[in-house]
XYZ file of C-alpha atoms in Angstrom:
129
model
C -3.733 -6.139 10.015
C -4.585 -2.355 10.190
C -6.488 -0.366 7.639
C -5.506 3.224 8.081
C -7.908 6.285 7.862
C -6.101 8.323 5.423
C -8.294 11.271 5.061
C -5.904 13.638 6.765
C -3.081 12.282 4.718
C -1.011 14.928 2.937
C 2.151 12.896 2.243
C 2.907 9.589 1.386
C 6.445 8.574 1.713
C 7.949 5.557 -0.122
C 11.130 4.175 1.667
C 13.247 1.794 -0.581
C 14.213 -1.199 1.346
C 15.639 -3.086 -1.526
C 19.009 -4.935 -1.226
C 21.343 -1.845 -2.171
C 19.364 0.504 -0.062
C 19.141 -1.993 2.905
C 22.969 -2.229 2.793
C 23.270 1.376 2.771
C 21.029 1.670 6.068
C 17.444 1.614 4.746
C 16.183 -0.012 7.892
C 17.736 2.629 10.241
C 16.478 5.395 7.729
C 13.131 3.884 8.077
C 13.028 3.812 11.664
C 14.257 7.142 11.893
C 11.685 8.667 9.550
C 8.994 6.960 11.558
C 10.194 8.124 14.779
C 10.558 11.348 13.722
C 7.022 11.688 12.414
C 5.787 10.507 15.438
C 7.744 12.618 17.675
C 6.358 15.570 15.801
C 2.610 13.862 16.059
C 2.325 14.021 12.261
C 1.258 10.530 11.730
C -2.099 11.616 10.624
C -0.550 13.539 7.921
C 2.608 11.471 6.852
C 1.987 7.969 5.893
C 4.994 5.818 5.222
C 5.537 2.657 3.222
C 8.674 0.493 3.086
C 9.114 -0.770 -0.261
C 11.147 -3.353 -2.052
C 13.609 -2.115 -4.864
C 12.802 1.351 -6.133
C 15.222 0.665 -9.365
C 17.632 3.810 -8.461
C 20.433 1.609 -6.543
C 23.116 4.037 -7.143
C 20.956 6.746 -5.447
C 20.596 4.648 -2.295
C 18.808 5.156 -0.049
C 16.036 6.276 -2.131
C 12.987 7.917 -0.678
C 9.741 9.003 -2.844
C 7.343 11.384 -1.813
C 3.580 11.870 -3.115
C 1.609 13.721 -4.190
C 4.428 15.938 -5.054
C 6.382 13.117 -6.780
C 10.044 13.953 -5.458
C 12.699 11.394 -5.608
C 15.371 11.857 -3.013
C 18.836 10.331 -3.019
C 21.541 9.653 -0.653
C 19.228 9.621 2.134
C 20.086 8.179 5.752
C 18.955 8.243 9.214
C 20.675 11.662 10.006
C 18.600 13.085 7.534
C 15.193 12.091 9.099
C 14.652 15.489 11.180
C 15.241 17.926 8.220
C 13.551 15.706 5.823
C 10.226 15.603 8.004
C 10.501 19.238 8.627
C 10.698 19.787 4.951
C 7.451 17.941 4.357
C 5.677 19.826 7.056
C 7.080 23.205 5.869
C 6.705 22.256 2.210
C 10.116 23.634 1.673
C 12.071 20.673 -0.129
C 15.557 19.318 0.377
C 16.374 20.201 -3.363
C 20.000 19.253 -3.081
C 18.628 15.691 -2.377
C 16.105 15.592 -4.980
C 17.332 13.272 -8.149
C 13.905 13.605 -9.942
C 10.486 15.649 -9.603
C 7.360 15.059 -11.614
C 6.332 17.834 -13.640
C 2.658 16.749 -13.975
C 3.468 14.316 -16.952
C 6.794 12.843 -16.550
C 9.843 12.623 -14.118
C 12.479 15.112 -14.896
C 16.016 14.494 -13.638
C 17.727 17.140 -11.526
C 21.095 18.424 -12.867
C 23.685 16.021 -11.737
C 21.731 13.155 -11.152
C 22.517 10.074 -12.880
C 20.228 9.346 -16.064
C 20.023 5.758 -15.480
C 19.309 2.747 -17.848
C 15.944 2.604 -20.062
C 13.781 -0.341 -18.547
C 13.141 -1.592 -22.112
C 15.111 0.407 -25.094
C 12.456 -0.751 -27.557
C 9.683 0.686 -25.486
C 11.302 3.647 -25.002
C 11.750 4.200 -28.912
C 8.248 3.688 -29.273
C 7.086 6.103 -26.569
C 9.349 8.793 -27.740
C 7.865 8.596 -31.169
C 4.311 9.296 -29.543
């Protein structure tokens, strides 16, 4: 098992490979992203992690980037090139972002589905803080 040196890493990309995303082409997307990163020789700066369900099944395929905290929706293998280019140029594909981190919480992009609270009782308690 490898232990990667992350000292040059500027972006960590999480690619949902849960069942809904897999049915929508997540394996092809994962391969295309990794191939594009390798072709551009960006392996030292962009690290990818295949995940299980990200919990935004209606947005399939879902890709999350850190440290910027953007959640991308409707991703497919044809977007691998523009997506990797957006990371390397620091110009995001805003029309594909469903949520962005504002430094404290994630804000939903206009038009993105709001989703269902994970636990309504906890949401009520947190909103009172």
